[in-house]
PDB file of C-alpha atoms in Angstrom:
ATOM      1  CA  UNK A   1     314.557 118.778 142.882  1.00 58.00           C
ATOM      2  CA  UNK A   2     311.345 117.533 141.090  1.00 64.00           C
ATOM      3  CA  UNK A   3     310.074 119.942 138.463  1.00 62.00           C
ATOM      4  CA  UNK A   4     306.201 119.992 138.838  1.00 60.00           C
ATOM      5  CA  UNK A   5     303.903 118.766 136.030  1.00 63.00           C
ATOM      6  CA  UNK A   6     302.284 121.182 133.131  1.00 57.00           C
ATOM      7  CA  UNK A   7     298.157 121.460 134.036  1.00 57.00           C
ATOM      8  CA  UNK A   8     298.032 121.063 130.129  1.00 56.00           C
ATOM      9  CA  UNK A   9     300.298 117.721 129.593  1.00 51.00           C
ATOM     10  CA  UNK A  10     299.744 115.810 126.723  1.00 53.00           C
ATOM     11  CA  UNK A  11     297.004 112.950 126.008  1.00 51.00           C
ATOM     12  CA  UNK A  12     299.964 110.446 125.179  1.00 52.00           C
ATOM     13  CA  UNK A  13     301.678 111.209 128.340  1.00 53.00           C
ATOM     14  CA  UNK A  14     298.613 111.021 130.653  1.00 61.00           C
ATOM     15  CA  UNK A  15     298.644 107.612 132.545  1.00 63.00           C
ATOM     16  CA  UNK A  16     295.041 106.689 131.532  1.00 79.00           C
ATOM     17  CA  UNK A  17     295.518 105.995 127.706  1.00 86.00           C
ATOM     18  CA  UNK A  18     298.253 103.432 127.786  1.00 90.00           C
ATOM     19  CA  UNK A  19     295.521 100.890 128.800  1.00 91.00           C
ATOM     20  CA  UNK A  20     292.856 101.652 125.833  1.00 91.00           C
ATOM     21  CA  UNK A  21     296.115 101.765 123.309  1.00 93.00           C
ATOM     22  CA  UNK A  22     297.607  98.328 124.749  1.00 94.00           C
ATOM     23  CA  UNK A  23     294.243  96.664 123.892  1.00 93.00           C
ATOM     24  CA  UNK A  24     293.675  98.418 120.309  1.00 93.00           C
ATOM     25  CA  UNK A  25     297.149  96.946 119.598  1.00 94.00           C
ATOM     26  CA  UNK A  26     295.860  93.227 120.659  1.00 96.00           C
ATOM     27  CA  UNK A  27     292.585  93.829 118.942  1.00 95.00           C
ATOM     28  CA  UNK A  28     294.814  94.135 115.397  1.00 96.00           C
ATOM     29  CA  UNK A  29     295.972  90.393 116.604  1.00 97.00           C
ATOM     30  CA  UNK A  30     292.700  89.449 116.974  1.00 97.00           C
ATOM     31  CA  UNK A  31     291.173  90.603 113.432  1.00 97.00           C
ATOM     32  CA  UNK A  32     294.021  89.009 111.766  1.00 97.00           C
ATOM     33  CA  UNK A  33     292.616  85.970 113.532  1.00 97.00           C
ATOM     34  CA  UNK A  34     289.269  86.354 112.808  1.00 97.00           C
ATOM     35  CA  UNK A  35     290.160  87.336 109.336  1.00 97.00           C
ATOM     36  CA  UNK A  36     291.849  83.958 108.300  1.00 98.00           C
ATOM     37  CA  UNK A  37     289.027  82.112 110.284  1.00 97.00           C
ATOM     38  CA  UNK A  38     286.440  84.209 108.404  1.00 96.00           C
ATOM     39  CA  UNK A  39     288.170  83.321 105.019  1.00 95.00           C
ATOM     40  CA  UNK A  40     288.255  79.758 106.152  1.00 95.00           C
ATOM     41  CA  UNK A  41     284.604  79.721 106.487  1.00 93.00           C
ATOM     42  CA  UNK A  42     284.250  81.118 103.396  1.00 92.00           C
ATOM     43  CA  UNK A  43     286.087  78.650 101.069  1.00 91.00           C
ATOM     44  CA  UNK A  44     284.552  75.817 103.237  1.00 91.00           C
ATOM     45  CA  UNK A  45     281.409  77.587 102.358  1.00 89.00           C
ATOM     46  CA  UNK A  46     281.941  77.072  98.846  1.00 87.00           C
ATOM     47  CA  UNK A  47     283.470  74.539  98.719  1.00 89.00           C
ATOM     48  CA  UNK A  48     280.801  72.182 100.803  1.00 88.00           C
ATOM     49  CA  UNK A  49     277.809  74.484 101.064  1.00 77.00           C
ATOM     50  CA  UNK A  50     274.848  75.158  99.015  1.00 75.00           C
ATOM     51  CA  UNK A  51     276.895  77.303  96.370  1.00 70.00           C
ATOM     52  CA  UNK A  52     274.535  80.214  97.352  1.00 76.00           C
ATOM     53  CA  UNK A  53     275.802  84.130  98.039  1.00 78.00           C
ATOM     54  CA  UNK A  54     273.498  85.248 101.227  1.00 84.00           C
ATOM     55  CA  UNK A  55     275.472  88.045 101.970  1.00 91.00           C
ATOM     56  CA  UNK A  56     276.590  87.402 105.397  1.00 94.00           C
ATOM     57  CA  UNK A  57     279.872  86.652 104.286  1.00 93.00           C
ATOM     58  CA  UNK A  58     280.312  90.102 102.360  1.00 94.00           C
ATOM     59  CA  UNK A  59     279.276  91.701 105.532  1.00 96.00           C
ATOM     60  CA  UNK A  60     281.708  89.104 107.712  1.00 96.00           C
ATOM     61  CA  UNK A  61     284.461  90.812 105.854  1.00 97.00           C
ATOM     62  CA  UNK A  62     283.035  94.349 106.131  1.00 97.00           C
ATOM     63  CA  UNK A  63     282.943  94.279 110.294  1.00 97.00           C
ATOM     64  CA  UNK A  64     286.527  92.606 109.925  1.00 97.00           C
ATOM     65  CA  UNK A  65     287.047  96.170 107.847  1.00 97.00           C
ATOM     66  CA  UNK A  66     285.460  98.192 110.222  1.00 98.00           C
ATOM     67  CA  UNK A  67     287.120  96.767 113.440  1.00 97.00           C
ATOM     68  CA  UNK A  68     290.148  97.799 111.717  1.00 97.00           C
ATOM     69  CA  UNK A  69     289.074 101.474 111.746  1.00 97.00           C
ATOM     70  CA  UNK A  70     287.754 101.435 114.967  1.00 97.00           C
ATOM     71  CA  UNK A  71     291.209  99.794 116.108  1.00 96.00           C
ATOM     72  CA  UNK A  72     293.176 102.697 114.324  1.00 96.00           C
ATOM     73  CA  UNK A  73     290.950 105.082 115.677  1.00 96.00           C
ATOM     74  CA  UNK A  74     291.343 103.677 119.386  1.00 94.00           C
ATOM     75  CA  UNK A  75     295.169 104.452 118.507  1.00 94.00           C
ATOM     76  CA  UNK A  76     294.833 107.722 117.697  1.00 94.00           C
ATOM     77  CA  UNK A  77     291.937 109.144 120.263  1.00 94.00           C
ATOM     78  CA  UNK A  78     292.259 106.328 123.167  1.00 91.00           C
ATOM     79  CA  UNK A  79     288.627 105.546 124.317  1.00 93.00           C
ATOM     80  CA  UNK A  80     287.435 102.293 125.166  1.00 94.00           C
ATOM     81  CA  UNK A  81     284.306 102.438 123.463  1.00 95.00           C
ATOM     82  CA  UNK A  82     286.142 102.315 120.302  1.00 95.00           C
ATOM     83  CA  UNK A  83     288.190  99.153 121.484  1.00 96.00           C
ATOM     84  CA  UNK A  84     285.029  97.786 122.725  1.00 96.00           C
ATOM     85  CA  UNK A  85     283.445  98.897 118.873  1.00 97.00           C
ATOM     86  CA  UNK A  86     286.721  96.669 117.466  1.00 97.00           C
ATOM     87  CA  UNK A  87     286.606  93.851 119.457  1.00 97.00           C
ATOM     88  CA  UNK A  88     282.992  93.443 118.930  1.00 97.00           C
ATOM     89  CA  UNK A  89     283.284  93.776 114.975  1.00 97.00           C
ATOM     90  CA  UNK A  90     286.043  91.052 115.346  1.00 97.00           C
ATOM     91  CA  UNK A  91     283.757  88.602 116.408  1.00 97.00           C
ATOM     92  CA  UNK A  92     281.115  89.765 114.098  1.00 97.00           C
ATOM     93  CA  UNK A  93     282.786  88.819 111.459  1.00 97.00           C
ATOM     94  CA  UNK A  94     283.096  85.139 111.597  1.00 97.00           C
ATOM     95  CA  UNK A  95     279.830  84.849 113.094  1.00 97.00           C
ATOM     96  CA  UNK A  96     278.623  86.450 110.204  1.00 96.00           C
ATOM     97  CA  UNK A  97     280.735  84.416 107.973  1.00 94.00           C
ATOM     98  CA  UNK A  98     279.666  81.188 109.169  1.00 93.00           C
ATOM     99  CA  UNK A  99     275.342  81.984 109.166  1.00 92.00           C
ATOM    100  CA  UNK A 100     276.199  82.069 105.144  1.00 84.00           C
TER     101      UNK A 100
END
């Protein structure tokens, strides 16, 4: 005998948010990435560049910060416009890095 569903289930249980959590999950894999390649870019930056601050790096590491709150709100209220938001900041961030 199959016990039918509650109208007022859950949003963890529903099928529909597994997908959106699955990817904020990856996304945290991908700013680690971009944070190391991001930091790379830095110290290469100083190392080798022009010795000059722009900015861009400062605000490299501030979408890296804010495509980690995006991610860990993407956990907690599964949409995909704020995986989309963290993926996007992701990349940011080492494009960012390397126009300094």
């Amino acid at each position: 005998m199959t016990t039918p569903t509650h109208p007022t289930a859950t949003a963890s249980t529903t099928p529909g948010t597994r997908a959106p959590r699955v990817l904020a999950l990856c996304g945290f894999l991908l700013l680690a990435g971009c944070l190391v390649l991001t930091a790379v870019l830095g110290l290469t930056d100083a190392i080798e560049g022009d010795g000059r601050d722009d900015g861009f790096l400062a605000a490299g590491f501030w979408a890296l910060a804010l495509g980690a709150a995006a991610g860990a709100a993407a956990l907690a209220v599964p949409r995909r416009a704020l995986v989309a938001a963290q993926y996007a900041l992701a990349f940011a961030g080492p494009f960012l890095a390397a126009l300094d």
